[in-house]
PDB file of C-alpha atoms and ligand atoms in Angstrom:
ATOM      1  CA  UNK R   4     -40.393  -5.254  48.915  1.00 84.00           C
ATOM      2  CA  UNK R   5     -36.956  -5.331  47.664  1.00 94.00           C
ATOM      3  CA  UNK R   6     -36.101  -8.951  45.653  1.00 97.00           C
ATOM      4  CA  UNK R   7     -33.434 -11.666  47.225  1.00 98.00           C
ATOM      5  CA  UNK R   8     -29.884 -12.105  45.833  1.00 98.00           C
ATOM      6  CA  UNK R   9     -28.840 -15.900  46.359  1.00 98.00           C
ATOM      7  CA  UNK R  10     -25.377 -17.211  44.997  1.00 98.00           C
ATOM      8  CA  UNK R  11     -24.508 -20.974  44.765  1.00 98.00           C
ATOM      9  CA  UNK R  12     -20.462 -21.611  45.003  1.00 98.00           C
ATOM     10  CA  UNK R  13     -18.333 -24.076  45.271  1.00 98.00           C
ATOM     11  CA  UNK R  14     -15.931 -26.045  42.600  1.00 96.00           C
ATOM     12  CA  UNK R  15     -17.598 -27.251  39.055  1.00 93.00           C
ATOM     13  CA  UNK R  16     -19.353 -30.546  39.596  1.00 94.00           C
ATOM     14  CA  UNK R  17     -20.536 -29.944  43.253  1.00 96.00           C
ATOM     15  CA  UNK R  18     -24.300 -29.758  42.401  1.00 94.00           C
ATOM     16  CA  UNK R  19     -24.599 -26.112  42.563  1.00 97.00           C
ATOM     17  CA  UNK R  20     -27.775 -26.210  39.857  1.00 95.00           C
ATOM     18  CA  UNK R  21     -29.470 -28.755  41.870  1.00 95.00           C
ATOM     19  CA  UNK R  22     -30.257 -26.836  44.863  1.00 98.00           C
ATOM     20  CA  UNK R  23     -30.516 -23.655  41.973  1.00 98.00           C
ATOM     21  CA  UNK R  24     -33.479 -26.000  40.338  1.00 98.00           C
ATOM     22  CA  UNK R  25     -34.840 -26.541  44.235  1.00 98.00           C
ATOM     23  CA  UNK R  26     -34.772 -22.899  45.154  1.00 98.00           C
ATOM     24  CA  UNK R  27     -36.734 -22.059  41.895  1.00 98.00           C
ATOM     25  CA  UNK R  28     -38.871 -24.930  42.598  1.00 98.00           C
ATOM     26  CA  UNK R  29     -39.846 -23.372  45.866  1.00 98.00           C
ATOM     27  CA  UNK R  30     -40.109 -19.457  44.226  1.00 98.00           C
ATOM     28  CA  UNK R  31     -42.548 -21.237  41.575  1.00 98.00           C
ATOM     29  CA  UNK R  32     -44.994 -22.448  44.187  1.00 98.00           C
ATOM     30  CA  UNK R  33     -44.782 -20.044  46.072  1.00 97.00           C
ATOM     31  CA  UNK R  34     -45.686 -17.899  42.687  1.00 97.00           C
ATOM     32  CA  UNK R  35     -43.010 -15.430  43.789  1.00 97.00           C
ATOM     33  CA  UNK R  36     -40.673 -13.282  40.991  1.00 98.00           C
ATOM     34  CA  UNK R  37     -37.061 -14.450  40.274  1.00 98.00           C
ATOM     35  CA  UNK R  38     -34.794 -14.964  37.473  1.00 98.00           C
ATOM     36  CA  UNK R  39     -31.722 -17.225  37.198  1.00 98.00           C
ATOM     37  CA  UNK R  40     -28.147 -15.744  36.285  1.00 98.00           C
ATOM     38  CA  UNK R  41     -24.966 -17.179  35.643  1.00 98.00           C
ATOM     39  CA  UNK R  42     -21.704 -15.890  36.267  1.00 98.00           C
ATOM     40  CA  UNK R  43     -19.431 -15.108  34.117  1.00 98.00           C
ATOM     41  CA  UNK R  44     -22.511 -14.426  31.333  1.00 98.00           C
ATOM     42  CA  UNK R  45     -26.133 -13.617  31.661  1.00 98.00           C
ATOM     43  CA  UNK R  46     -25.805 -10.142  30.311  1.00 98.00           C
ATOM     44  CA  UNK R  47     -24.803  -9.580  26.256  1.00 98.00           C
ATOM     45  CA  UNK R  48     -21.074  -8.268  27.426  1.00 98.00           C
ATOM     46  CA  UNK R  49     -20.818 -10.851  29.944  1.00 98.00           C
ATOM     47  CA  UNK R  50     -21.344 -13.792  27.544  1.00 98.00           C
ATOM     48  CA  UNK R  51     -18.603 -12.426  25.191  1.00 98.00           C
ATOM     49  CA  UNK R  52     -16.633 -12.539  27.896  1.00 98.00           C
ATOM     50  CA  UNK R  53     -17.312 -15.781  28.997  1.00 98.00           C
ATOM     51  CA  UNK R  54     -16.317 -16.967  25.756  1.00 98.00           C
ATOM     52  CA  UNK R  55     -12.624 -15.176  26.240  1.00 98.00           C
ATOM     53  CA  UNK R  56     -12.433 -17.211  29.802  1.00 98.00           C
ATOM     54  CA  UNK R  57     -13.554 -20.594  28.714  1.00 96.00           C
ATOM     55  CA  UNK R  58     -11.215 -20.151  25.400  1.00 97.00           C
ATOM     56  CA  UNK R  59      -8.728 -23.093  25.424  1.00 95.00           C
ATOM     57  CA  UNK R  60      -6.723 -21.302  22.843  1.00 97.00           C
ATOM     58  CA  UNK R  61      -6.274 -18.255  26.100  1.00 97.00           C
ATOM     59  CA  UNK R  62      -4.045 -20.512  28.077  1.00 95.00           C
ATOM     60  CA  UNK R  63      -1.151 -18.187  28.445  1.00 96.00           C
ATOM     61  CA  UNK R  64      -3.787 -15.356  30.075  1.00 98.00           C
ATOM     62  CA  UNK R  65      -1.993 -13.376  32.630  1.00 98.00           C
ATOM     63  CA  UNK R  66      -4.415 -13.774  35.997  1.00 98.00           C
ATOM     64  CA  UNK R  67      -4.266 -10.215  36.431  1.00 98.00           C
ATOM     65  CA  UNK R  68      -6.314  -9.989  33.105  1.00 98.00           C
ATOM     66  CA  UNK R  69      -8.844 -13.171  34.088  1.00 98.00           C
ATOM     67  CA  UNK R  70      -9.794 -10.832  37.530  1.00 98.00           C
ATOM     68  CA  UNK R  71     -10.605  -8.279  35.578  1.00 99.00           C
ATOM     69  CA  UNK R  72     -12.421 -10.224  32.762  1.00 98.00           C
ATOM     70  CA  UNK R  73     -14.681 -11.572  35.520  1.00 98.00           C
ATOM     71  CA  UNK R  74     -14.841  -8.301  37.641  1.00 99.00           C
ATOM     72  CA  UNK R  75     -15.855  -6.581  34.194  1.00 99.00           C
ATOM     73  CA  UNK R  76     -18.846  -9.350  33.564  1.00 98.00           C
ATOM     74  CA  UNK R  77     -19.784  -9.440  37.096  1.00 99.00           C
ATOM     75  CA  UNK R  78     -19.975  -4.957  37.046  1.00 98.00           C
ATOM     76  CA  UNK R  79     -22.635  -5.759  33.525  1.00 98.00           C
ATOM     77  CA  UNK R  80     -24.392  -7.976  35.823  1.00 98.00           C
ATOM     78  CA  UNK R  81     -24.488  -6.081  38.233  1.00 98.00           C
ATOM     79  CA  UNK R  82     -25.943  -3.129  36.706  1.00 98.00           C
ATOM     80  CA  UNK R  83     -28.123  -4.621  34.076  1.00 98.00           C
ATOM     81  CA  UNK R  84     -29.532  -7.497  35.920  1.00 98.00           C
ATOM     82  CA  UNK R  85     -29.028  -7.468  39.714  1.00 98.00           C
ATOM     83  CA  UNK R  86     -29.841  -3.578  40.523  1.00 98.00           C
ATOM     84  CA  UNK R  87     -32.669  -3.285  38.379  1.00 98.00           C
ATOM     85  CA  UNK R  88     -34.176  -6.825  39.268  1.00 98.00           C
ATOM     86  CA  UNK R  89     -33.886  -6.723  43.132  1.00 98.00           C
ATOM     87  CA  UNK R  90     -35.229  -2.924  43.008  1.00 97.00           C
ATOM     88  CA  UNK R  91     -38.695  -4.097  41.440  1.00 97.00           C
ATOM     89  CA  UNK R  92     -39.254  -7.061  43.492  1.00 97.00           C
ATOM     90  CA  UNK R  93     -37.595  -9.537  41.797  1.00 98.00           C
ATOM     91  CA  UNK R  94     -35.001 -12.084  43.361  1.00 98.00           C
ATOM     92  CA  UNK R  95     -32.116 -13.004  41.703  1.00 98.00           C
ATOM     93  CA  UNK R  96     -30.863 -16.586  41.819  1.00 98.00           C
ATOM     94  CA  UNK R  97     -26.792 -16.430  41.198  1.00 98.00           C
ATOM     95  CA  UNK R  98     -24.742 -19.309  39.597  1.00 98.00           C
ATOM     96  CA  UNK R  99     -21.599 -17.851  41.538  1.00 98.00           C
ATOM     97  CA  UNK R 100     -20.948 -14.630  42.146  1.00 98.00           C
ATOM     98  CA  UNK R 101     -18.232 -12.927  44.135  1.00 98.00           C
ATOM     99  CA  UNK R 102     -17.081 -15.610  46.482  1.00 98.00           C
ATOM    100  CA  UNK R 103     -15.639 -17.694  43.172  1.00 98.00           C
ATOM    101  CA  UNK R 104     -13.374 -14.697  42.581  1.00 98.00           C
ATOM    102  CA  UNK R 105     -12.148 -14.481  46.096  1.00 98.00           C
ATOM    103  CA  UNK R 106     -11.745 -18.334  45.693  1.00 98.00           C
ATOM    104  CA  UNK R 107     -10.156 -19.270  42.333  1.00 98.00           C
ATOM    105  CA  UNK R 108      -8.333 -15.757  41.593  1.00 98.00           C
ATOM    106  CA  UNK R 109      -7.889 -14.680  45.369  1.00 98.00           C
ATOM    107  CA  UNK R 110      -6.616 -17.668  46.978  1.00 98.00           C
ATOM    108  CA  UNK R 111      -6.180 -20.066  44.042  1.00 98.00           C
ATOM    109  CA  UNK R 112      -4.531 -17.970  41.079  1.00 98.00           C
ATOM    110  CA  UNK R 113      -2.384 -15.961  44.477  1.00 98.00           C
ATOM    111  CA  UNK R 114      -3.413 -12.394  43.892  1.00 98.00           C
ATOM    112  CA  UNK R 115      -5.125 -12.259  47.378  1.00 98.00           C
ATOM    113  CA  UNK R 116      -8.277 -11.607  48.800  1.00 98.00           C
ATOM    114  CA  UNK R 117      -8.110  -7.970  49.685  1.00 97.00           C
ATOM    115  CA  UNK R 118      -7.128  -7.033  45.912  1.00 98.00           C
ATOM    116  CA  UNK R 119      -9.594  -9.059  43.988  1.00 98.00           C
ATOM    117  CA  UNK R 120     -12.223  -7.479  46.788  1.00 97.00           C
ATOM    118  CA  UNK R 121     -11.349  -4.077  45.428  1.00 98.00           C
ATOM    119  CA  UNK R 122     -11.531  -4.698  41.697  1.00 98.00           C
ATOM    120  CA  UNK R 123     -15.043  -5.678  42.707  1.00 98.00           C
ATOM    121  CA  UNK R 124     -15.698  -2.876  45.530  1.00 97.00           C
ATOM    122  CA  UNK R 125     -15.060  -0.462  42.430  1.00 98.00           C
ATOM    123  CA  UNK R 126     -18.645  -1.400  41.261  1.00 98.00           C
ATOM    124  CA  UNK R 127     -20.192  -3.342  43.680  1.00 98.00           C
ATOM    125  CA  UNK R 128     -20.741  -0.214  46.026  1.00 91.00           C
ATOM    126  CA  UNK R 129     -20.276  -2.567  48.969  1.00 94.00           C
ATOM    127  CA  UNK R 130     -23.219  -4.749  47.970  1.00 97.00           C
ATOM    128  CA  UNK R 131     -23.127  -8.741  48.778  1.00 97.00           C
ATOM    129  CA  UNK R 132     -25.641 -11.661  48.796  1.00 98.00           C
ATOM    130  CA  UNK R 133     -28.526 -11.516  51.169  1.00 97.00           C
ATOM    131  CA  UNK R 134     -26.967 -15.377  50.922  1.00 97.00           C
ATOM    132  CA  UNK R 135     -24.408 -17.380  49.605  1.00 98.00           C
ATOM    133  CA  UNK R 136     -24.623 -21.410  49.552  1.00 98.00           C
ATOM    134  CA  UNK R 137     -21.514 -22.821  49.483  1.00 98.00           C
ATOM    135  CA  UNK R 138     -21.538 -26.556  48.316  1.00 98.00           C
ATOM    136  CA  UNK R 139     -18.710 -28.566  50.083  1.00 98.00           C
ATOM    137  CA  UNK R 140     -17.391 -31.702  47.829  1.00 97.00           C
ATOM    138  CA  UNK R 141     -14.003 -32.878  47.656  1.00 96.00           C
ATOM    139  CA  UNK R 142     -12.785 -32.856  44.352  1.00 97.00           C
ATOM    140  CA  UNK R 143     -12.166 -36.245  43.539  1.00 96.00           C
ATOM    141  CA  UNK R 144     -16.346 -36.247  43.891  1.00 96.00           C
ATOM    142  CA  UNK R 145     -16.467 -33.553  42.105  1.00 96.00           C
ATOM    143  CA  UNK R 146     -14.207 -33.776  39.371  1.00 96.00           C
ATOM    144  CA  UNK R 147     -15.831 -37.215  38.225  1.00 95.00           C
ATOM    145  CA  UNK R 148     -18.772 -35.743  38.258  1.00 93.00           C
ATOM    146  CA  UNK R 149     -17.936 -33.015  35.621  1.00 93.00           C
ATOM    147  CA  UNK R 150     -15.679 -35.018  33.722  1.00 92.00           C
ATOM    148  CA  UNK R 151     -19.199 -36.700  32.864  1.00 92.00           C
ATOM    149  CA  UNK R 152     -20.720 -33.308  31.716  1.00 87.00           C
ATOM    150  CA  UNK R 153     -18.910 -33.018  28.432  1.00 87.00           C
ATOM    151  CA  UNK R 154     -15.814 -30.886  27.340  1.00 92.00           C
ATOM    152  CA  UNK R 155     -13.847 -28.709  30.179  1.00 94.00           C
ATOM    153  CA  UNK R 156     -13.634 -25.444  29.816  1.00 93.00           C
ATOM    154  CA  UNK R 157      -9.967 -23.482  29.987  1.00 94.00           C
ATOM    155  CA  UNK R 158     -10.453 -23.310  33.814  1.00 93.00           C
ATOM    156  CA  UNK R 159     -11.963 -26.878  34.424  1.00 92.00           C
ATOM    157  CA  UNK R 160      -9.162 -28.701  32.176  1.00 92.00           C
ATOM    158  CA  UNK R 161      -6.688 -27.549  34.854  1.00 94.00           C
ATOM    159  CA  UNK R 162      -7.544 -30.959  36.598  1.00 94.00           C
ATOM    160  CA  UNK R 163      -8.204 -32.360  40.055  1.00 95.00           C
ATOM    161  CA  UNK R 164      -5.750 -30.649  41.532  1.00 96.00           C
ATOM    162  CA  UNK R 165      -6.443 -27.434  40.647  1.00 96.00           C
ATOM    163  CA  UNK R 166     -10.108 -28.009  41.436  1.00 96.00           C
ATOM    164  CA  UNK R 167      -9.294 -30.174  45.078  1.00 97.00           C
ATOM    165  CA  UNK R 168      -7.180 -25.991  45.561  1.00 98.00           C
ATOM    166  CA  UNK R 169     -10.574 -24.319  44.855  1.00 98.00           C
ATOM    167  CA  UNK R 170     -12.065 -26.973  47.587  1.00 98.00           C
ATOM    168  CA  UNK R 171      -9.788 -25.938  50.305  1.00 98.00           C
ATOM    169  CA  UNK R 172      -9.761 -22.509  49.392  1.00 98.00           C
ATOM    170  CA  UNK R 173     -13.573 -21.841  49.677  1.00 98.00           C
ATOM    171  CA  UNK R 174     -13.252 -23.663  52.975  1.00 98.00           C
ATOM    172  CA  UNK R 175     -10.894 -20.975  53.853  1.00 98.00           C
ATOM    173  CA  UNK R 176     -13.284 -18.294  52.661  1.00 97.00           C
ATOM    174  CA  UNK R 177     -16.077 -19.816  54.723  1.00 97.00           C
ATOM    175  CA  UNK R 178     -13.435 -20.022  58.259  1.00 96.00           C
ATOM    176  CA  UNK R 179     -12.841 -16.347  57.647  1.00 95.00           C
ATOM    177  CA  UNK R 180     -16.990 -15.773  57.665  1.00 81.00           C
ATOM    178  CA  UNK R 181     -16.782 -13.733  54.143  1.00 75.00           C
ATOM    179  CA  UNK R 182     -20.574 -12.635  53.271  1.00 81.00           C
ATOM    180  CA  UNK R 183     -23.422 -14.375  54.249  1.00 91.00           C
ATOM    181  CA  UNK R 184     -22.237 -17.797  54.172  1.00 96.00           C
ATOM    182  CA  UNK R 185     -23.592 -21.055  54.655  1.00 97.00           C
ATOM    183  CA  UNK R 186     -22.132 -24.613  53.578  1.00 97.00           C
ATOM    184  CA  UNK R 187     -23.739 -27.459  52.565  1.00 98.00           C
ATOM    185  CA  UNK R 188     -22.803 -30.945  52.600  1.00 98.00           C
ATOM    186  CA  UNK R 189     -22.389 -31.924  48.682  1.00 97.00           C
ATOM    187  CA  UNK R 190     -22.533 -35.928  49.440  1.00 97.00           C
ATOM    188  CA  UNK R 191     -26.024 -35.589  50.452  1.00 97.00           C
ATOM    189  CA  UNK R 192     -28.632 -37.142  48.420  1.00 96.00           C
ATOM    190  CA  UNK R 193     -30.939 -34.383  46.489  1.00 96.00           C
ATOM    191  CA  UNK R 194     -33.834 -33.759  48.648  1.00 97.00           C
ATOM    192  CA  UNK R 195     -31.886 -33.652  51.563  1.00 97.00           C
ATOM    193  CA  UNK R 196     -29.896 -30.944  49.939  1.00 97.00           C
ATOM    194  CA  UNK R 197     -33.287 -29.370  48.720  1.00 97.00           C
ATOM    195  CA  UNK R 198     -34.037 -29.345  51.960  1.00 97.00           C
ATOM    196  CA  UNK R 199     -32.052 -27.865  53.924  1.00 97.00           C
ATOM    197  CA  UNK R 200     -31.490 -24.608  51.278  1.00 98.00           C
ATOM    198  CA  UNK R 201     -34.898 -24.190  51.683  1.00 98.00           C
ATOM    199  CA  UNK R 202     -34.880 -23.955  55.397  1.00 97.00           C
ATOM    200  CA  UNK R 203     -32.255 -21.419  54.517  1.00 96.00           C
ATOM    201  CA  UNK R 204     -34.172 -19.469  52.594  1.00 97.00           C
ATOM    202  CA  UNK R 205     -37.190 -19.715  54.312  1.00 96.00           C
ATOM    203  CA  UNK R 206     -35.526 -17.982  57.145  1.00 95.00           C
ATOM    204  CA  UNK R 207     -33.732 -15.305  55.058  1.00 94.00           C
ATOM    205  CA  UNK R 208     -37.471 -14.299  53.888  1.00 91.00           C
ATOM    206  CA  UNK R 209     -39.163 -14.135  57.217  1.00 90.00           C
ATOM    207  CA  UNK R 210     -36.305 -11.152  58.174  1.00 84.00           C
ATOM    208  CA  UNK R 211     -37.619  -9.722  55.126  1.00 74.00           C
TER     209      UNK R 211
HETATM  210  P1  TYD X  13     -19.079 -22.042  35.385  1.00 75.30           P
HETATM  211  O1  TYD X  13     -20.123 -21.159  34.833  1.00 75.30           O
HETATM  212  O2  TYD X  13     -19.347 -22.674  36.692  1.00 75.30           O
HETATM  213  O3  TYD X  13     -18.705 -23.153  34.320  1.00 75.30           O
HETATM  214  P2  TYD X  13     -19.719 -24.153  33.551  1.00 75.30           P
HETATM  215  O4  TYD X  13     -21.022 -23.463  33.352  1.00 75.30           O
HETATM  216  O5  TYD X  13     -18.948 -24.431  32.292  1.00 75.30           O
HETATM  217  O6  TYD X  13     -19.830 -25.328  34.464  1.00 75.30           O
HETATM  218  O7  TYD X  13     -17.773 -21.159  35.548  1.00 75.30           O
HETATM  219  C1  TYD X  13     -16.777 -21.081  34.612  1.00 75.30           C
HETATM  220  C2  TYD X  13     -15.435 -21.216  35.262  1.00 75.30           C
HETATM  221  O8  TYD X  13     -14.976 -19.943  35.721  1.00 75.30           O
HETATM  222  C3  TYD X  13     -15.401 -22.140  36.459  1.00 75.30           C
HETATM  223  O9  TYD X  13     -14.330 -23.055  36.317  1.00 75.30           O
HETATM  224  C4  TYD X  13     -15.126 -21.225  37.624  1.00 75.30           C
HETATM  225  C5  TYD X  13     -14.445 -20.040  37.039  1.00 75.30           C
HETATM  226  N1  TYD X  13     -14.663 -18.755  37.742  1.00 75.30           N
HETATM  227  C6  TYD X  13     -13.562 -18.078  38.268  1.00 75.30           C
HETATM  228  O10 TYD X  13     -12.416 -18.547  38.188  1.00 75.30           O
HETATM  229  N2  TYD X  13     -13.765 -16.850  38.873  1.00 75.30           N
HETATM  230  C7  TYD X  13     -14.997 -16.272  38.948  1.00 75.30           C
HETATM  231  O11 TYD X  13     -15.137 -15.148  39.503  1.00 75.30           O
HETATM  232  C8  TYD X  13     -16.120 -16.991  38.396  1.00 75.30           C
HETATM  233  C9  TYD X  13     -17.492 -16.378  38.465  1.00 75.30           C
HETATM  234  C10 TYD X  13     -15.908 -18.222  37.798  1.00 75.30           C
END
């Protein structure tokens, strides 16, 4: 049986790794194969590149340039990890994945959906998700929350703003029905959260 590709999205400080931690959780009982990923990174290319996009100093990057940096991690991702992972059996649980693209550079940065789905289409053969959980916080939630994680990154230090546009632009995304989309409620306490990915995912592997 071919492995499960799951993404968490949604703006930084929405809780994304603790319904990652409850999905893994769940694959650990249920002594089933996965491994984690993180976008941009998780590949030896991809973390260099990382570095580039987080780079405070890279303020004045053109957003043409910051598609393709994160197209070019997500394509080393997608080859090294993804492919060979879900082809042996092995899920693959995604911090982001497409959808923050179509979000931040799409909607957000203004260089539209379509395009920034064809720098990615290049690689991505047409593959998506077998799900994507959106988490759905507004950003004055959110952006206390990461302002408590320790020092922002070239995208995060844009401020609330910036972050409250990623908010209403993954909303947009999930109107539209891109992927295999579901949203959760991010004020929700953890197990209820926990919860209700599970069910989720529990469903997704009974089409299996
Ligand atoms: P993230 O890994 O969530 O940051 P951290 O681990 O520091 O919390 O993502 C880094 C930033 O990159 C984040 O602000 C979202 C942004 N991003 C995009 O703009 N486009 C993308 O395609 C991806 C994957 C991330």
């Amino acid at each position: 049986m071919k492995g499960l590709v799951i993404a968490l999205e949604g703006q930084d400080g929405t809780g994304k790794s603790t319904v990652i931690n409850a999905i893994t959780g769940y694959f650990d009982e249920m002594g089933l194969d996965y491994i984690n990923a993180r976008e941009p990174g998780s590949t030896n290319i991809g973390e260099k590149i990382r570095d580039i996009l987080a780079d405070k100093a890279n303020k004045d990057m053109d957003y043409h340039t910051e598609a393709l940096l994160f197209a070019a991690s997500r394509s080393e991702l997608y080859d090294k990890v993804i492919k060979p992972n879900v082809c042996k059996g092995t899920s693959v649980i995604l911090d982001r994945f497409l959808l923050s693209s179509l979000a931040y550079q799409g909607i957000v940065r203004g260089l539209g959906t379509d395009e920034v789905m064809k720098i990615n289409d290049f690689f991505l053969e047409g593959f998506r998700p077998d799900l994507t959980i959106l988490m759905d916080l507004d950003a004055k939630k959110s952006y206390e929350r990461l302002k408590k994680l320790g020092e922002l990154d070239r995208i995060e230090s844009l401020g609330e703003d910036f972050q409250e546009k990623v908010h209403l632009a993954y909303l947009k995304l999930y109107e539209e029905n891109h992927m295999k989309l579901i949203k959760l409620d991010g004020t929700k306490d953890k197990e209820s959260l926990a919860h209700e990915a599970l069910d989720e995912v529990k469903k997704l592997m009974k089409e299996c």
